[in-house]
Amino acid sequence: MIIRIASRSILRNARRSTATIAAVAVGAVAMLSFSAFKNQTMIGLQTAIVERAGHLTIFREGYNDFGTANPAAYDIAGYTELLGTLRTDPELSPMINVATPVVALGGIASNFALDTSKTFAGQGILPSDRDKMQRWNEYGLSGGAFQTTGLRDDDSNRGVVGSGLARMLGFCEALGGQDCPRSAGHSAATDADKRDFTALVGSDRELNRTVSTTPRIDLLASTAGGAPNIVQMDIGQATKIGAKELDDSFVRMHIGLAQRLLYGNAEPRATSIDVQLHHTADLPAAIDRIKTLNRTGKLGLEVRDFAELTPSYGQIVGMYTAIFAFISIVIGIVVLFSIVNTMSMTVMERINEIGTSRALGFRRSRIGMQFLAEGVLLGTVGATAGVAIAVALVTTINGLGLSWMPPGATVPTPFRLLLAGQEASVFATWLALVLISVVATVLPAMRAARMTTVDSLRHV
Amino acid sequence: MTDGAPGNAVVLQSVSREYVEGDVAVVALKDVSMTIPRGRFSMLVGPSGSGKTTLLNIIGCIDQQTSGHVEVCGHDIKALSDNRVADFRAENIGFIFQGFNLLPVLTAQENVEYALLLLGFSASERQSRARAMLSRVGLGDHLHHRPNQLSGGQKQRVAIARALAKDPEIVLADEPTANLDSETGRQIIDLMRTMQREFHTSFIFSTHDPQLISEADETYRIRDGIVVERSVKELVA
């Protein structure tokens, strides 16, 4: 009977009830839509990172603190055995999609023909592994389009460079770049300088006199032993990197070329192992297992997840979470006062009914429960309608086939608001609005319950 | 306490009731002592402001005296907690109001069932009782009408059915014919009289309707908060 009276009382003031339900529903739609956008941004960012560098990276102990200054001093000898262990471990292997070696290095890249050079930050990778990593699409955000490395396992002389580095080294047009600016400067290098650098590369040049149309650069770095070393790299393509500093210095090459440059004829090594899992949810278990293997095998390694290695990820997640919390609080307050207002008016309009019910023998608590039921019903109907509208809205927007450039991405990705798979979050939003309606109704319900019977019956 | 004998529905001893309105104390009842026997058609009669509604409220346990002693159906009401008083009302007292006071969102049958909610009846028992009582007051074909679909007389019949459905000891009616035309008022009085005889319930009215007063078994005339006269009609054997 309580619910029957509550529902009919709501219908009795249809216009006011509709306005209140609409306020709750709009609040739910706003919260869920922004939540879906936040999820898309965070998961899109996570996808971009995981596609590029995997879920976790294994380094030699100390690499993160000191190794970037001297990667070769913190490399992983016998990395192929380590890869074998990871790929065959009965606990880890079902979780792993790709485990691949990386050689990080830095040096000077130059275009001899144009007399230009630029420092570079490079990475040696195994192309087939990286291409497989690029296909990781746990959340269905890529829309089926994958960015490949543009490299092949059987061509160890090839690499790709950042579009900024390509421009500086004079390969913008040759690599099919658009809006290639002309350098207004002039060469500062003297003939003597040229000769000095040429002397370093001379032996290779003499050996490779064949004329090639492929843009080619020389990479100079010091080996693990400290000696200068140079290799030539054919540039397969220039790729745009999100951050300009990185775009102006990025070089990615076949791991064989990077190992030749860094280790010369010595045993090839890797500076890290990138591991990509099938599912992000397995990350804690995978880290635990790798730590166990490291401890029991005394491997002297350390493991870091993608969030540790990409601090901006945590910052962006934190920022969006804070914005979501702020919006939710504002919406919650609006919904709260909307229901407080409606229920207060309802109580004032039904004072005589309250007196009648009390005279018939209903306890104060029962009177309060009656109004509480009405408030909760309003909130529940509004929140449920809001969830339904939000799902319909998100489905419609996703069906429009829009694309955008999320933070951290270098190519447009499909604009897909994510509510699917976020059932807990949707339920939490629904529950929060219902709880707000409970809180909003408590005061009016208490006021109704406290009324004196005689005064209520006198009220006209 | 000889007045609290089983034969009395209500016993009042030296009952006073004062209100404070602003800075002014208003005395509604002054040292009222009276007994109302069970199973009678009793009237509290007096002009507006005489205190008859206050007296009815105290008898109905929805107001409490400032001083004095009140027993209703043998219970000292002031000794009960607020919840126990509510339970007592639910079990023992039926109300018929001048303005009918039906819940507008409920049908006639549901309004009658509403009063039975607190008495532990099953849903089917409530429904059958409500239907039977509405049929008894002549509204068997108006079970599913809402108050706004009923005339004033029909609303008051629903209120009578609601008051009697739980088979209370006492039915209190505050000017039950005041909002009705004289013909409808006559019908309602006849109905209440019939029901009172049928159910042996104590009916206590506040009224100044001569039609209703003429039906009284007992009349208590009140003026300025004091019972100034009690008259009893000879019962026909």
Short mmCIF file of N, CA and C in Angstrom, two decimals, chain A residues 202-344:
data_model
loop_
_atom_site.label_atom_id
_atom_site.label_comp_id
_atom_site.label_asym_id
_atom_site.label_seq_id
_atom_site.Cartn_x
_atom_site.Cartn_y
_atom_site.Cartn_z
N GLY A 202 84.10 7.48 -43.38
CA GLY A 202 84.70 7.26 -44.68
C GLY A 202 84.78 5.80 -45.07
N SER A 203 85.20 4.98 -44.15
CA SER A 203 85.40 3.59 -44.51
C SER A 203 84.10 2.95 -44.98
N ASP A 204 83.01 3.24 -44.27
CA ASP A 204 81.71 2.70 -44.68
C ASP A 204 81.30 3.25 -46.04
N ARG A 205 81.52 4.55 -46.23
CA ARG A 205 81.14 5.18 -47.51
C ARG A 205 81.89 4.54 -48.67
N GLU A 206 83.13 4.32 -48.44
CA GLU A 206 83.92 3.73 -49.51
C GLU A 206 83.39 2.35 -49.88
N LEU A 207 82.90 1.66 -48.86
CA LEU A 207 82.42 0.31 -49.10
C LEU A 207 81.03 0.30 -49.72
N ASN A 208 80.30 1.39 -49.60
CA ASN A 208 78.90 1.42 -50.08
C ASN A 208 78.72 2.54 -51.08
N ARG A 209 79.35 2.44 -52.17
CA ARG A 209 79.29 3.49 -53.19
C ARG A 209 78.03 3.41 -54.03
N THR A 210 77.30 2.35 -53.86
CA THR A 210 76.12 2.18 -54.72
C THR A 210 75.17 3.35 -54.51
N VAL A 211 74.61 3.84 -55.61
CA VAL A 211 73.69 4.96 -55.55
C VAL A 211 72.32 4.44 -55.11
N SER A 212 71.78 5.08 -54.09
CA SER A 212 70.49 4.64 -53.58
C SER A 212 69.54 5.83 -53.53
N THR A 213 68.27 5.57 -53.87
CA THR A 213 67.25 6.63 -53.77
C THR A 213 66.63 6.65 -52.38
N THR A 214 66.91 5.65 -51.55
CA THR A 214 66.36 5.60 -50.20
C THR A 214 67.09 6.60 -49.32
N PRO A 215 66.34 7.48 -48.62
CA PRO A 215 67.00 8.41 -47.71
C PRO A 215 67.81 7.62 -46.68
N ARG A 216 68.99 8.08 -46.45
CA ARG A 216 69.88 7.32 -45.56
C ARG A 216 70.60 8.30 -44.63
N ILE A 217 70.71 7.90 -43.37
CA ILE A 217 71.44 8.73 -42.42
C ILE A 217 72.53 7.92 -41.74
N ASP A 218 73.44 8.65 -41.19
CA ASP A 218 74.51 8.02 -40.41
C ASP A 218 74.20 8.23 -38.94
N LEU A 219 74.36 7.17 -38.17
CA LEU A 219 74.11 7.25 -36.73
C LEU A 219 75.42 7.03 -36.01
N LEU A 220 75.78 7.98 -35.18
CA LEU A 220 77.03 7.91 -34.43
C LEU A 220 76.70 7.74 -32.95
N ALA A 221 77.33 6.74 -32.33
CA ALA A 221 77.13 6.54 -30.89
C ALA A 221 78.39 5.90 -30.33
N SER A 222 78.50 5.92 -29.01
CA SER A 222 79.64 5.22 -28.42
C SER A 222 79.19 3.82 -28.04
N THR A 223 80.06 2.87 -28.25
CA THR A 223 79.72 1.48 -27.95
C THR A 223 79.73 1.26 -26.44
N ALA A 224 79.32 0.03 -26.05
CA ALA A 224 79.32 -0.31 -24.63
C ALA A 224 80.72 -0.18 -24.05
N GLY A 225 81.72 -0.39 -24.91
CA GLY A 225 83.10 -0.28 -24.45
C GLY A 225 83.63 1.13 -24.45
N GLY A 226 82.88 2.08 -25.01
CA GLY A 226 83.29 3.49 -24.99
C GLY A 226 83.87 3.98 -26.29
N ALA A 227 83.98 3.14 -27.30
CA ALA A 227 84.55 3.56 -28.58
C ALA A 227 83.46 4.15 -29.47
N PRO A 228 83.84 5.15 -30.32
CA PRO A 228 82.82 5.66 -31.24
C PRO A 228 82.51 4.63 -32.32
N ASN A 229 81.26 4.63 -32.72
CA ASN A 229 80.84 3.67 -33.73
C ASN A 229 79.80 4.34 -34.62
N ILE A 230 79.76 3.94 -35.84
CA ILE A 230 78.81 4.53 -36.79
C ILE A 230 78.14 3.43 -37.59
N VAL A 231 76.85 3.60 -37.81
CA VAL A 231 76.15 2.72 -38.75
C VAL A 231 75.30 3.59 -39.66
N GLN A 232 74.93 3.03 -40.79
CA GLN A 232 74.03 3.72 -41.71
C GLN A 232 72.63 3.13 -41.56
N MET A 233 71.66 4.00 -41.65
CA MET A 233 70.28 3.53 -41.54
C MET A 233 69.46 4.06 -42.70
N ASP A 234 68.77 3.16 -43.39
CA ASP A 234 67.82 3.57 -44.42
C ASP A 234 66.54 4.00 -43.73
N ILE A 235 66.06 5.18 -44.13
CA ILE A 235 64.83 5.68 -43.48
C ILE A 235 63.63 5.18 -44.26
N GLY A 236 62.85 4.34 -43.62
CA GLY A 236 61.65 3.82 -44.26
C GLY A 236 60.56 4.86 -44.34
N GLN A 237 60.40 5.60 -43.27
CA GLN A 237 59.36 6.63 -43.24
C GLN A 237 59.61 7.57 -42.07
N ALA A 238 58.96 8.73 -42.17
CA ALA A 238 58.98 9.66 -41.04
C ALA A 238 57.61 9.57 -40.37
N THR A 239 57.65 9.53 -39.09
CA THR A 239 56.37 9.41 -38.37
C THR A 239 56.23 10.57 -37.40
N LYS A 240 55.00 11.04 -37.23
CA LYS A 240 54.78 12.20 -36.37
C LYS A 240 54.64 11.72 -34.93
N ILE A 241 55.42 12.32 -34.05
CA ILE A 241 55.36 11.99 -32.63
C ILE A 241 54.68 13.16 -31.90
N GLY A 242 53.86 12.84 -30.93
CA GLY A 242 53.04 13.86 -30.26
C GLY A 242 53.85 14.99 -29.65
N ALA A 243 54.96 14.68 -28.99
CA ALA A 243 55.75 15.72 -28.32
C ALA A 243 56.85 16.21 -29.26
N LYS A 244 56.97 17.55 -29.42
CA LYS A 244 57.91 18.09 -30.41
C LYS A 244 59.35 17.69 -30.11
N GLU A 245 59.72 17.73 -28.81
CA GLU A 245 61.10 17.40 -28.45
C GLU A 245 61.45 15.99 -28.93
N LEU A 246 60.49 15.09 -28.76
CA LEU A 246 60.71 13.70 -29.17
C LEU A 246 60.65 13.59 -30.68
N ASP A 247 59.73 14.35 -31.31
CA ASP A 247 59.58 14.31 -32.76
C ASP A 247 60.87 14.77 -33.44
N ASP A 248 61.57 15.68 -32.79
CA ASP A 248 62.80 16.24 -33.37
C ASP A 248 64.01 15.33 -33.15
N SER A 249 63.83 14.24 -32.39
CA SER A 249 65.02 13.43 -32.10
C SER A 249 64.75 11.92 -32.19
N PHE A 250 63.52 11.55 -32.58
CA PHE A 250 63.13 10.14 -32.50
C PHE A 250 63.71 9.31 -33.65
N VAL A 251 64.31 8.20 -33.27
CA VAL A 251 64.76 7.22 -34.27
C VAL A 251 64.37 5.83 -33.78
N ARG A 252 63.67 5.10 -34.62
CA ARG A 252 63.37 3.70 -34.28
C ARG A 252 63.97 2.84 -35.38
N MET A 253 64.67 1.81 -34.95
CA MET A 253 65.38 0.99 -35.95
C MET A 253 65.24 -0.49 -35.60
N HIS A 254 65.65 -1.31 -36.54
CA HIS A 254 65.68 -2.75 -36.30
C HIS A 254 66.67 -3.01 -35.16
N ILE A 255 66.30 -3.95 -34.29
CA ILE A 255 67.14 -4.18 -33.11
C ILE A 255 68.56 -4.62 -33.50
N GLY A 256 68.65 -5.28 -34.66
CA GLY A 256 69.98 -5.73 -35.10
C GLY A 256 70.89 -4.55 -35.37
N LEU A 257 70.32 -3.50 -35.97
CA LEU A 257 71.11 -2.31 -36.27
C LEU A 257 71.52 -1.61 -34.98
N ALA A 258 70.57 -1.52 -34.05
CA ALA A 258 70.88 -0.88 -32.76
C ALA A 258 71.95 -1.65 -32.01
N GLN A 259 71.89 -2.98 -32.08
CA GLN A 259 72.89 -3.79 -31.39
C GLN A 259 74.26 -3.65 -32.06
N ARG A 260 74.28 -3.50 -33.40
CA ARG A 260 75.56 -3.30 -34.10
C ARG A 260 76.19 -1.98 -33.68
N LEU A 261 75.32 -0.98 -33.52
CA LEU A 261 75.82 0.35 -33.16
C LEU A 261 76.31 0.37 -31.71
N LEU A 262 75.58 -0.29 -30.82
CA LEU A 262 75.89 -0.19 -29.40
C LEU A 262 76.92 -1.22 -28.94
N TYR A 263 76.91 -2.39 -29.57
CA TYR A 263 77.81 -3.46 -29.10
C TYR A 263 78.84 -3.87 -30.13
N GLY A 264 78.75 -3.32 -31.34
CA GLY A 264 79.72 -3.67 -32.37
C GLY A 264 79.68 -5.17 -32.63
N ASN A 265 80.84 -5.78 -32.51
CA ASN A 265 80.91 -7.22 -32.78
C ASN A 265 80.74 -8.05 -31.51
N ALA A 266 80.51 -7.37 -30.37
CA ALA A 266 80.36 -8.11 -29.11
C ALA A 266 79.00 -8.80 -29.06
N GLU A 267 78.82 -9.55 -27.98
CA GLU A 267 77.55 -10.27 -27.81
C GLU A 267 76.39 -9.28 -27.78
N PRO A 268 75.39 -9.47 -28.63
CA PRO A 268 74.25 -8.53 -28.61
C PRO A 268 73.44 -8.66 -27.33
N ARG A 269 73.01 -7.51 -26.84
CA ARG A 269 72.23 -7.47 -25.60
C ARG A 269 70.99 -6.60 -25.80
N ALA A 270 70.18 -6.53 -24.76
CA ALA A 270 69.01 -5.64 -24.80
C ALA A 270 69.03 -4.79 -23.54
N THR A 271 68.51 -3.60 -23.63
CA THR A 271 68.46 -2.74 -22.43
C THR A 271 67.18 -2.97 -21.64
N SER A 272 66.18 -3.53 -22.27
CA SER A 272 64.95 -3.83 -21.54
C SER A 272 64.12 -4.84 -22.32
N ILE A 273 63.12 -5.39 -21.63
CA ILE A 273 62.15 -6.29 -22.28
C ILE A 273 60.77 -5.67 -22.07
N ASP A 274 60.09 -5.36 -23.17
CA ASP A 274 58.71 -4.89 -23.06
C ASP A 274 57.77 -6.08 -23.09
N VAL A 275 56.81 -6.08 -22.17
CA VAL A 275 55.85 -7.19 -22.10
C VAL A 275 54.44 -6.62 -22.25
N GLN A 276 53.74 -7.13 -23.25
CA GLN A 276 52.34 -6.74 -23.43
C GLN A 276 51.45 -7.94 -23.08
N LEU A 277 50.47 -7.69 -22.25
CA LEU A 277 49.56 -8.75 -21.82
C LEU A 277 48.31 -8.78 -22.70
N HIS A 278 47.61 -9.88 -22.63
CA HIS A 278 46.33 -9.92 -23.35
C HIS A 278 45.33 -8.98 -22.69
N HIS A 279 45.36 -8.97 -21.35
CA HIS A 279 44.36 -8.19 -20.61
C HIS A 279 45.04 -7.34 -19.53
N THR A 280 44.66 -6.08 -19.47
CA THR A 280 45.24 -5.18 -18.47
C THR A 280 44.95 -5.66 -17.05
N ALA A 281 43.84 -6.35 -16.88
CA ALA A 281 43.47 -6.82 -15.54
C ALA A 281 44.50 -7.81 -14.99
N ASP A 282 45.29 -8.43 -15.89
CA ASP A 282 46.30 -9.40 -15.44
C ASP A 282 47.58 -8.73 -14.95
N LEU A 283 47.65 -7.41 -15.07
CA LEU A 283 48.90 -6.72 -14.78
C LEU A 283 49.46 -7.02 -13.39
N PRO A 284 48.67 -6.90 -12.32
CA PRO A 284 49.24 -7.16 -10.99
C PRO A 284 49.77 -8.59 -10.86
N ALA A 285 49.02 -9.56 -11.42
CA ALA A 285 49.45 -10.96 -11.32
C ALA A 285 50.74 -11.18 -12.10
N ALA A 286 50.83 -10.55 -13.28
CA ALA A 286 52.03 -10.71 -14.10
C ALA A 286 53.26 -10.10 -13.40
N ILE A 287 53.07 -8.93 -12.81
CA ILE A 287 54.18 -8.29 -12.10
C ILE A 287 54.63 -9.16 -10.93
N ASP A 288 53.66 -9.67 -10.20
CA ASP A 288 54.00 -10.53 -9.05
C ASP A 288 54.81 -11.74 -9.51
N ARG A 289 54.38 -12.34 -10.62
CA ARG A 289 55.07 -13.54 -11.08
C ARG A 289 56.49 -13.22 -11.54
N ILE A 290 56.64 -12.11 -12.25
CA ILE A 290 57.98 -11.73 -12.72
C ILE A 290 58.88 -11.43 -11.53
N LYS A 291 58.32 -10.78 -10.52
CA LYS A 291 59.13 -10.49 -9.33
C LYS A 291 59.55 -11.79 -8.64
N THR A 292 58.63 -12.76 -8.63
CA THR A 292 58.97 -14.05 -8.02
C THR A 292 60.09 -14.73 -8.81
N LEU A 293 59.96 -14.72 -10.14
CA LEU A 293 61.01 -15.33 -10.97
C LEU A 293 62.33 -14.62 -10.77
N ASN A 294 62.30 -13.30 -10.65
CA ASN A 294 63.52 -12.51 -10.45
C ASN A 294 64.17 -12.87 -9.11
N ARG A 295 63.29 -13.01 -8.09
CA ARG A 295 63.82 -13.29 -6.75
C ARG A 295 64.41 -14.69 -6.68
N THR A 296 63.68 -15.66 -7.19
CA THR A 296 64.15 -17.05 -7.09
C THR A 296 65.34 -17.31 -8.00
N GLY A 297 65.35 -16.65 -9.17
CA GLY A 297 66.45 -16.87 -10.10
C GLY A 297 67.61 -15.91 -9.88
N LYS A 298 67.46 -14.99 -8.91
CA LYS A 298 68.49 -13.96 -8.62
C LYS A 298 68.96 -13.31 -9.93
N LEU A 299 67.99 -12.81 -10.69
CA LEU A 299 68.29 -12.26 -12.01
C LEU A 299 68.75 -10.81 -11.98
N GLY A 300 68.55 -10.13 -10.86
CA GLY A 300 68.98 -8.73 -10.75
C GLY A 300 68.19 -7.81 -11.66
N LEU A 301 66.89 -8.05 -11.76
CA LEU A 301 66.05 -7.25 -12.65
C LEU A 301 65.06 -6.42 -11.84
N GLU A 302 64.46 -5.46 -12.48
CA GLU A 302 63.35 -4.73 -11.87
C GLU A 302 62.25 -4.61 -12.92
N VAL A 303 61.01 -4.49 -12.44
CA VAL A 303 59.89 -4.43 -13.38
C VAL A 303 59.04 -3.20 -13.04
N ARG A 304 58.65 -2.48 -14.08
CA ARG A 304 57.82 -1.27 -13.90
C ARG A 304 56.60 -1.38 -14.82
N ASP A 305 55.47 -0.94 -14.32
CA ASP A 305 54.29 -0.97 -15.20
C ASP A 305 54.19 0.33 -16.00
N PHE A 306 53.24 0.35 -16.93
CA PHE A 306 53.15 1.48 -17.87
C PHE A 306 52.81 2.79 -17.16
N ALA A 307 52.06 2.69 -16.06
CA ALA A 307 51.68 3.92 -15.35
C ALA A 307 52.90 4.54 -14.68
N GLU A 308 53.81 3.71 -14.17
CA GLU A 308 55.03 4.24 -13.56
C GLU A 308 55.94 4.86 -14.61
N LEU A 309 55.98 4.22 -15.77
CA LEU A 309 56.90 4.68 -16.82
C LEU A 309 56.34 5.87 -17.60
N THR A 310 55.02 6.10 -17.46
CA THR A 310 54.40 7.24 -18.15
C THR A 310 53.67 8.07 -17.11
N PRO A 311 54.39 8.92 -16.38
CA PRO A 311 53.74 9.69 -15.30
C PRO A 311 52.57 10.52 -15.79
N SER A 312 52.61 10.96 -17.06
CA SER A 312 51.50 11.78 -17.56
C SER A 312 50.18 11.00 -17.55
N TYR A 313 50.28 9.66 -17.66
CA TYR A 313 49.06 8.84 -17.62
C TYR A 313 48.33 9.05 -16.29
N GLY A 314 49.10 8.92 -15.20
CA GLY A 314 48.51 9.12 -13.88
C GLY A 314 47.96 10.53 -13.70
N GLN A 315 48.69 11.51 -14.26
CA GLN A 315 48.24 12.91 -14.14
C GLN A 315 46.93 13.13 -14.89
N ILE A 316 46.87 12.57 -16.12
CA ILE A 316 45.65 12.75 -16.91
C ILE A 316 44.48 12.03 -16.26
N VAL A 317 44.73 10.80 -15.78
CA VAL A 317 43.67 10.05 -15.09
C VAL A 317 43.20 10.84 -13.86
N GLY A 318 44.17 11.36 -13.10
CA GLY A 318 43.82 12.15 -11.91
C GLY A 318 43.01 13.38 -12.24
N MET A 319 43.41 14.06 -13.34
CA MET A 319 42.71 15.28 -13.73
C MET A 319 41.26 14.97 -14.12
N TYR A 320 41.09 13.95 -14.94
CA TYR A 320 39.73 13.60 -15.37
C TYR A 320 38.88 13.10 -14.20
N THR A 321 39.52 12.36 -13.30
CA THR A 321 38.78 11.87 -12.13
C THR A 321 38.33 13.05 -11.26
N ALA A 322 39.22 14.04 -11.12
CA ALA A 322 38.87 15.22 -10.31
C ALA A 322 37.73 16.00 -10.97
N ILE A 323 37.80 16.16 -12.31
CA ILE A 323 36.73 16.88 -13.01
C ILE A 323 35.41 16.11 -12.86
N PHE A 324 35.50 14.78 -13.00
CA PHE A 324 34.29 13.96 -12.87
C PHE A 324 33.70 14.09 -11.47
N ALA A 325 34.59 14.08 -10.47
CA ALA A 325 34.11 14.20 -9.08
C ALA A 325 33.44 15.56 -8.88
N PHE A 326 34.05 16.61 -9.43
CA PHE A 326 33.50 17.96 -9.28
C PHE A 326 32.12 18.05 -9.94
N ILE A 327 32.04 17.56 -11.18
CA ILE A 327 30.76 17.59 -11.90
C ILE A 327 29.71 16.77 -11.14
N SER A 328 30.12 15.61 -10.64
CA SER A 328 29.19 14.74 -9.91
C SER A 328 28.66 15.43 -8.66
N ILE A 329 29.56 16.14 -7.96
CA ILE A 329 29.14 16.83 -6.73
C ILE A 329 28.13 17.93 -7.08
N VAL A 330 28.43 18.70 -8.13
CA VAL A 330 27.51 19.78 -8.53
C VAL A 330 26.14 19.20 -8.91
N ILE A 331 26.17 18.14 -9.72
CA ILE A 331 24.91 17.50 -10.14
C ILE A 331 24.18 16.94 -8.92
N GLY A 332 24.94 16.32 -8.03
CA GLY A 332 24.34 15.75 -6.82
C GLY A 332 23.63 16.82 -6.01
N ILE A 333 24.25 18.00 -5.89
CA ILE A 333 23.64 19.08 -5.11
C ILE A 333 22.36 19.56 -5.79
N VAL A 334 22.40 19.70 -7.13
CA VAL A 334 21.21 20.14 -7.87
C VAL A 334 20.07 19.13 -7.67
N VAL A 335 20.39 17.85 -7.81
CA VAL A 335 19.38 16.80 -7.64
C VAL A 335 18.84 16.82 -6.21
N LEU A 336 19.76 16.97 -5.26
CA LEU A 336 19.37 16.99 -3.85
C LEU A 336 18.33 18.09 -3.58
N PHE A 337 18.65 19.30 -4.02
CA PHE A 337 17.74 20.42 -3.73
C PHE A 337 16.44 20.31 -4.53
N SER A 338 16.53 19.74 -5.72
CA SER A 338 15.32 19.54 -6.51
C SER A 338 14.35 18.61 -5.77
N ILE A 339 14.88 17.53 -5.23
CA ILE A 339 14.00 16.57 -4.52
C ILE A 339 13.55 17.15 -3.18
N VAL A 340 14.45 17.85 -2.50
CA VAL A 340 14.07 18.48 -1.22
C VAL A 340 12.89 19.42 -1.46
N ASN A 341 12.99 20.22 -2.52
CA ASN A 341 11.94 21.19 -2.84
C ASN A 341 10.62 20.47 -3.14
N THR A 342 10.69 19.47 -3.99
CA THR A 342 9.48 18.73 -4.36
C THR A 342 8.84 18.07 -3.15
N MET A 343 9.64 17.41 -2.34
CA MET A 343 9.09 16.67 -1.21
C MET A 343 8.57 17.62 -0.13
N SER A 344 9.23 18.77 0.03
CA SER A 344 8.74 19.74 1.00
C SER A 344 7.37 20.24 0.58
#
